Coordinates of C-alpha atoms in Angstrom, one line a residue:
M251 CA -0.3 0.0 0.3
N252 CA 1.6 3.5 -1.0
F253 CA 1.3 5.9 1.9
L254 CA 3.3 8.6 0.2
P255 CA -0.1 10.8 -0.9
W256 CA -0.8 10.6 2.6
L257 CA 2.3 12.4 4.1
G258 CA 1.6 15.9 3.2
E259 CA 4.3 18.3 3.9
W260 CA 6.3 14.8 5.4
A261 CA 7.1 13.4 1.7
F262 CA 10.6 13.6 1.5
A263 CA 13.3 13.3 -1.3
P264 CA 15.1 9.5 -1.0
T265 CA 18.0 11.0 -0.1
Q266 CA 16.2 12.8 3.0
W267 CA 14.4 9.3 3.7
L268 CA 18.0 7.8 3.7
L269 CA 19.2 10.2 6.5
I270 CA 15.7 10.3 8.3
G271 CA 16.0 5.6 8.3
S272 CA 19.4 5.9 9.1
A273 CA 18.6 8.4 12.0
I274 CA 15.6 6.1 13.2
V275 CA 18.1 2.7 12.8
L276 CA 20.9 4.0 15.3
A277 CA 18.9 5.6 17.3
Y278 CA 16.5 2.3 18.4
V279 CA 20.2 0.4 18.0
V280 CA 21.3 2.6 21.0
F281 CA 17.4 1.8 22.7
G282 CA 17.9 -1.6 22.0
I283 CA 21.1 -1.5 24.2
A284 CA 21.1 1.2 26.6
G285 CA 16.8 1.2 27.3
F286 CA 16.9 5.1 26.5
G287 CA 18.6 7.9 24.3
T288 CA 16.4 8.0 21.0
A289 CA 16.2 11.6 20.7
L290 CA 19.8 12.0 21.8
V291 CA 20.3 10.8 18.6
A292 CA 17.7 10.9 16.0
A293 CA 16.6 14.6 17.0
P294 CA 19.8 16.4 15.9
I295 CA 19.2 14.6 12.2
L296 CA 15.4 15.1 12.2
L297 CA 15.6 18.9 12.8
L298 CA 17.3 19.3 9.5
F299 CA 13.9 18.2 8.1
M300 CA 10.9 18.9 10.8
P301 CA 10.3 21.3 13.9
L302 CA 11.3 19.6 17.4
S303 CA 7.4 20.2 18.2
K304 CA 6.7 17.6 15.6
I305 CA 9.7 15.1 16.2
V306 CA 9.0 14.4 20.0
P307 CA 5.3 13.1 19.5
L308 CA 6.7 11.4 16.2
L309 CA 9.1 9.2 18.4
V310 CA 6.9 9.1 21.3
L311 CA 4.7 6.9 18.9
L312 CA 7.7 4.7 18.5
D313 CA 9.0 4.6 21.7
F314 CA 5.9 3.5 22.2
V315 CA 6.2 0.4 20.5
A316 CA 9.6 -0.2 21.4
A317 CA 9.2 -0.1 24.8
F318 CA 6.5 -2.3 25.4
G319 CA 8.6 -4.8 23.2
N320 CA 12.0 -4.6 25.5
L321 CA 9.7 -4.6 29.0
L322 CA 7.8 -8.4 27.8
P323 CA 10.9 -10.2 28.6
S324 CA 12.3 -8.5 32.1
R325 CA 8.6 -7.8 33.7
R326 CA 8.9 -9.8 36.2
E327 CA 11.7 -8.5 37.4
V328 CA 10.1 -5.0 38.0
S329 CA 10.5 -3.2 40.9
R330 CA 7.3 -2.0 42.3
P331 CA 7.8 0.1 45.2
E332 CA 10.4 2.2 43.1
L333 CA 7.8 2.0 40.2
L334 CA 5.2 3.4 42.6
R335 CA 7.8 6.3 44.1
L336 CA 8.6 7.0 40.7
L337 CA 5.6 7.4 38.8
P338 CA 3.5 10.5 40.2
C339 CA 5.9 13.0 39.7
M340 CA 7.0 11.2 36.3
A341 CA 3.1 12.2 35.3
V342 CA 3.9 15.7 36.7
G343 CA 6.9 16.2 34.7
C344 CA 5.4 15.1 31.6
T345 CA 2.5 17.3 31.7
L346 CA 4.9 20.4 32.3
G347 CA 7.1 19.3 29.4
V348 CA 3.9 19.0 27.0
I349 CA 2.5 22.7 27.8
F350 CA 6.5 24.0 27.4
L351 CA 6.7 22.1 24.5
L352 CA 3.6 23.6 22.8
N353 CA 4.2 27.0 24.2
L354 CA 7.8 27.8 23.6
K355 CA 9.6 29.6 20.9
S356 CA 11.6 27.2 18.0
D357 CA 14.7 28.8 17.9
L358 CA 14.9 28.8 21.8
L359 CA 13.6 25.0 22.3
L360 CA 16.8 24.4 19.7
L361 CA 19.4 26.6 22.1
L362 CA 17.6 24.2 25.0
M363 CA 17.8 20.7 22.9
G364 CA 22.0 21.5 22.4
L365 CA 22.5 22.5 26.2
F366 CA 20.9 19.5 27.1
I367 CA 22.4 16.8 25.3
S368 CA 25.2 18.2 25.2
A369 CA 25.5 18.3 29.7
Y370 CA 24.3 14.8 29.0
A371 CA 27.2 13.6 26.8
I372 CA 29.4 15.4 29.5
Y373 CA 27.8 13.8 32.5
S374 CA 28.4 10.4 30.9
L375 CA 31.9 11.0 29.7
L376 CA 32.5 12.4 33.2
I377 CA 31.4 9.5 35.7
K378 CA 32.5 6.4 35.1
A379 CA 31.9 5.0 38.6
R380 CA 28.4 3.5 40.0
P381 CA 27.0 6.3 42.2
A382 CA 26.3 6.2 46.0
Q383 CA 23.0 4.6 47.1
L384 CA 20.4 7.1 46.7
S385 CA 17.8 8.1 49.2
A386 CA 14.3 7.2 48.3
L387 CA 13.2 11.1 48.2
W388 CA 15.8 11.6 45.2
S389 CA 12.9 9.8 43.1
I390 CA 10.5 13.1 43.4
P391 CA 13.1 14.9 41.9
M392 CA 14.7 12.5 39.3
G393 CA 10.6 11.5 38.5
T394 CA 10.2 15.1 37.9
V395 CA 12.8 16.3 36.2
G396 CA 13.1 12.8 34.4
G397 CA 9.2 13.1 33.0
L398 CA 10.1 17.1 32.0
F399 CA 12.8 16.5 29.8
G400 CA 11.1 13.2 28.2
A401 CA 7.8 15.0 27.5
L402 CA 10.4 18.3 26.6
F403 CA 13.4 16.8 24.9
G404 CA 12.0 13.3 24.4
S405 CA 14.7 11.6 26.5
G406 CA 14.6 11.7 30.5
G407 CA 15.5 7.9 30.8
F408 CA 19.0 8.6 32.0
L409 CA 17.4 10.5 35.4
Y410 CA 15.6 7.2 35.7
A411 CA 18.8 5.3 35.4
I412 CA 20.7 7.1 37.6
Y413 CA 18.2 6.6 40.1
L414 CA 17.9 3.1 40.0
N415 CA 21.3 2.2 39.2
S416 CA 21.8 3.4 42.4
R417 CA 19.3 1.5 44.4
L418 CA 19.0 -1.9 42.7
S419 CA 20.8 -5.0 41.1
K420 CA 21.3 -4.4 37.2
E421 CA 18.6 -6.9 36.2
A422 CA 16.3 -5.2 38.5
A423 CA 17.0 -1.2 37.3
R424 CA 17.1 -2.2 34.0
A425 CA 13.0 -3.9 33.9
T426 CA 12.3 -1.5 36.3
Q427 CA 13.6 1.5 33.6
S428 CA 11.7 -0.4 31.0
A429 CA 8.6 -0.5 32.8
L430 CA 9.0 3.2 33.4
I431 CA 9.8 4.5 30.1
S432 CA 6.7 2.2 29.1
C433 CA 4.4 4.1 31.1
S434 CA 6.3 7.2 30.4
T435 CA 5.5 7.0 26.8
V436 CA 1.8 6.1 27.6
V437 CA 1.6 9.5 29.7
R438 CA 3.3 11.2 26.9
L439 CA 1.3 9.6 24.2
S440 CA -2.2 10.6 25.7
L441 CA -1.4 14.3 26.9
F442 CA -0.3 14.8 23.0
V443 CA -3.6 13.2 21.9
I444 CA -5.5 15.4 24.6
A445 CA -3.1 18.6 22.7
G446 CA -4.6 17.6 19.3
V447 CA -0.9 16.8 18.2
Y448 CA -1.8 13.7 16.6
A449 CA -4.7 15.1 14.8
E450 CA -2.7 15.2 11.3
L451 CA -2.9 12.3 9.8
P452 CA 0.8 12.8 7.6
L453 CA 2.6 12.6 11.2
L454 CA 1.1 9.3 11.7
V455 CA 1.7 8.1 8.2
L456 CA 5.5 9.1 8.6
A457 CA 5.9 6.8 12.2
L458 CA 4.2 3.7 10.7
C459 CA 6.8 4.0 7.6
L460 CA 9.4 4.7 10.2
M461 CA 8.5 1.8 11.9
P462 CA 10.8 -1.2 10.0
A463 CA 13.5 1.3 10.7
M464 CA 12.5 1.4 14.4
A465 CA 12.4 -2.8 14.0
L466 CA 15.3 -3.5 12.5
G467 CA 17.3 -0.5 15.1
L468 CA 16.3 -2.8 17.9
W469 CA 17.1 -6.2 16.2
V470 CA 20.8 -4.9 16.0
G471 CA 21.0 -3.2 19.1
R472 CA 19.7 -6.3 20.9
R473 CA 22.3 -8.3 18.9
L474 CA 25.0 -6.4 20.2
T475 CA 24.6 -6.4 23.4
M476 CA 25.5 -10.1 23.1
K477 CA 28.8 -9.3 21.4
M478 CA 30.4 -5.9 23.2
S479 CA 30.5 -4.6 26.4
R480 CA 27.4 -2.1 26.0
E481 CA 29.6 0.6 28.3
A482 CA 31.9 0.5 25.6
F483 CA 29.2 0.9 22.6
V484 CA 27.2 3.7 24.8
R485 CA 30.2 5.9 25.3
L486 CA 31.2 5.6 21.5
V487 CA 27.8 6.5 20.7
T488 CA 27.5 9.6 23.4
W489 CA 30.9 11.2 21.9
L490 CA 28.8 11.4 19.1
V491 CA 25.7 12.3 21.3
L492 CA 27.9 15.5 22.2
A493 CA 29.1 16.3 18.7
S494 CA 25.3 17.1 17.8
G495 CA 24.8 19.0 20.6
L496 CA 27.4 21.5 20.3
A497 CA 26.5 21.6 16.5
L498 CA 23.2 22.5 17.6
I499 CA 24.3 25.3 20.3
G500 CA 26.7 26.6 17.1
R501 CA 23.5 26.5 14.8
Y502 CA 21.7 28.6 17.4
L503 CA 24.2 30.9 18.0
S504 CA 25.2 31.9 13.9
A505 CA 21.2 32.3 13.4

C-alpha cells in the first residue's frame, strides 16, 4: 500500500528518507542496548527536516512500540515500590513538559535541546563509577525532571537510570527502567492526544513508515549486547551525541 500521498509536508526526497531512516535505525540500536536515548541520537538529524515540536511526538509513537517490546521479557524483575515512587512525579513532569513544548518558541527549543544533549553527554563521559545509593526521596526530583525532559526533549530515561542503578541490581534496574519508559510513553502519548498533536494524519503516517527502521534498530541493538560491552558502545555513541549537541548550539548562535 502506498502511503506517500498521505504524508503531505513530510513527503521527503529519497536522499532525505535515507538520512531519516538511518537516524531512526541508529537511535533504536542505542535504545535496544541502553533502554533510552532515541531523541538524543535521532533529533539532531530530524531537526534538519522538521521542527522539534513534531519530532518529539513522532518519537513518542515509536518509543511506545519499542518500550513495550523491551518490557515484556523482563517484566517479572520490575521493582514495584520504586515504580510507584517515580510514576506520580513523572506524570507531573510530563504534563509540564508538554505545556512548555507547545508554547515555547522553536529557536529557544533548539538552544535548550543543544544544551541538554551536551550536558547529558559530558556527564556520561565524566561519570565512570557506580554512584552511591541514593535516598528514596531522590525519586521526587529524578521522576519530575525525568518526565519534564521526556516530554520536552524526548529523553529523560538517563535520570531514571541514575536513580535506579544506585538502588537496585542491574537486572531489576533495567527492568524497572523499561517499565518507567513504557509508562512515560503512555502518559506523553495521552497528553499529546489531548493537545490535538496527533490530529494530523501525515504525522501518523510518517510514524508508520518509520516502524521498519525502528524494528531493525532494536534487532541490531539486542544482538550487539551479546557481542560487545554495552558500556563501551554507549560511550562511543555519547561522543557522537556530544558533537550533535554542540552543533545545535552553534547553529542557534549563528542564526
